[in-house]
Amino acid sequence: MKAYLYDNLDGDQRLPHDSGKPVDVEELSKLGVHYYRIDTVEGVNQLAAARGYRNRDEITVSPATMGAAYEAKVKSFFDEHLHEDEEIRYIRDGVGYFDVRNKGDQWVRVQLEKDDLLILPAGIYHRFTTDETNYIQAMRLFKEEPKWTPLNRSGELDGNPYRKEYVSHFLG
Ligand code: KMT
Ligand code: NI
């Protein structure tokens, strides 16, 4: 895992966009973003049990598995959005970037690789992209009824109860 402020320069979203300004795990946790390095599935099972995550699936984001839909899929993952539930991703192989908004509404880019697990809280604005290798395999953990429909950023979401809860808790 490596986290830093996004450089906001034009260019492919899959490039590193590293501004050279690092962000540490403590800063991430102040945003409600939790990072864990877990090298066994047993470790993931324990975390899932503790947080009430009963279900999981595996997704491989790559042209090999998605074919012609890949480019559009990667673009849609990169639309800024929130969820009304936690987003938990455990990386099994490959590399990807999760971008999250910090208190100043700047993008923090979190680079994840194999054995990295990231928890994004409900209500945080974020986006995802593969890197230049165009390959990531991840486990997605979810509760009985996942509420992980992406809600794209808009002023209307200011009134969303999950967004309001996030803002009052972490950005207030
Ligand atoms: C997301 O939430 O954007 C995704 O699930 C992307 C694939 S998981 C690496
Ligand atoms: Ni998401």
mmCIF file of N, CA, C and O and ligand atoms in Angstrom, residues 81 83 87 89 120 126 150, ligand 2:
data_model
loop_
_atom_site.group_PDB
_atom_site.id
_atom_site.type_symbol
_atom_site.label_atom_id
_atom_site.label_comp_id
_atom_site.label_asym_id
_atom_site.label_seq_id
_atom_site.Cartn_x
_atom_site.Cartn_y
_atom_site.Cartn_z
ATOM 1 N N HIS A 81 -18.273 8.629 -6.683
ATOM 2 C CA HIS A 81 -19.540 8.153 -6.140
ATOM 3 C C HIS A 81 -19.414 7.827 -4.650
ATOM 4 O O HIS A 81 -18.319 7.845 -4.087
ATOM 5 N N HIS A 83 -21.410 5.077 -1.499
ATOM 6 C CA HIS A 83 -22.329 3.958 -1.253
ATOM 7 C C HIS A 83 -22.966 4.146 0.113
ATOM 8 O O HIS A 83 -22.388 4.793 0.988
ATOM 9 N N GLU A 87 -17.494 -0.249 1.788
ATOM 10 C CA GLU A 87 -16.935 -0.961 0.637
ATOM 11 C C GLU A 87 -15.646 -1.613 1.116
ATOM 12 O O GLU A 87 -14.723 -0.930 1.535
ATOM 13 N N ARG A 89 -12.560 -4.208 0.109
ATOM 14 C CA ARG A 89 -11.891 -4.889 -0.998
ATOM 15 C C ARG A 89 -10.606 -5.515 -0.490
ATOM 16 O O ARG A 89 -9.801 -4.862 0.162
ATOM 17 N N LEU A 120 -13.630 1.263 2.965
ATOM 18 C CA LEU A 120 -14.118 2.632 2.752
ATOM 19 C C LEU A 120 -15.455 2.757 3.481
ATOM 20 O O LEU A 120 -16.342 1.925 3.284
ATOM 21 N N HIS A 126 -15.542 8.528 -3.514
ATOM 22 C CA HIS A 126 -14.372 7.775 -3.959
ATOM 23 C C HIS A 126 -14.530 7.340 -5.415
ATOM 24 O O HIS A 126 -15.588 7.545 -6.028
ATOM 25 N N PRO A 150 -23.632 2.373 -6.750
ATOM 26 C CA PRO A 150 -22.907 3.640 -6.735
ATOM 27 C C PRO A 150 -23.854 4.822 -6.928
ATOM 28 O O PRO A 150 -24.699 4.802 -7.819
HETATM 29 NI NI NI B 2 -17.457 2.351 -4.805
#
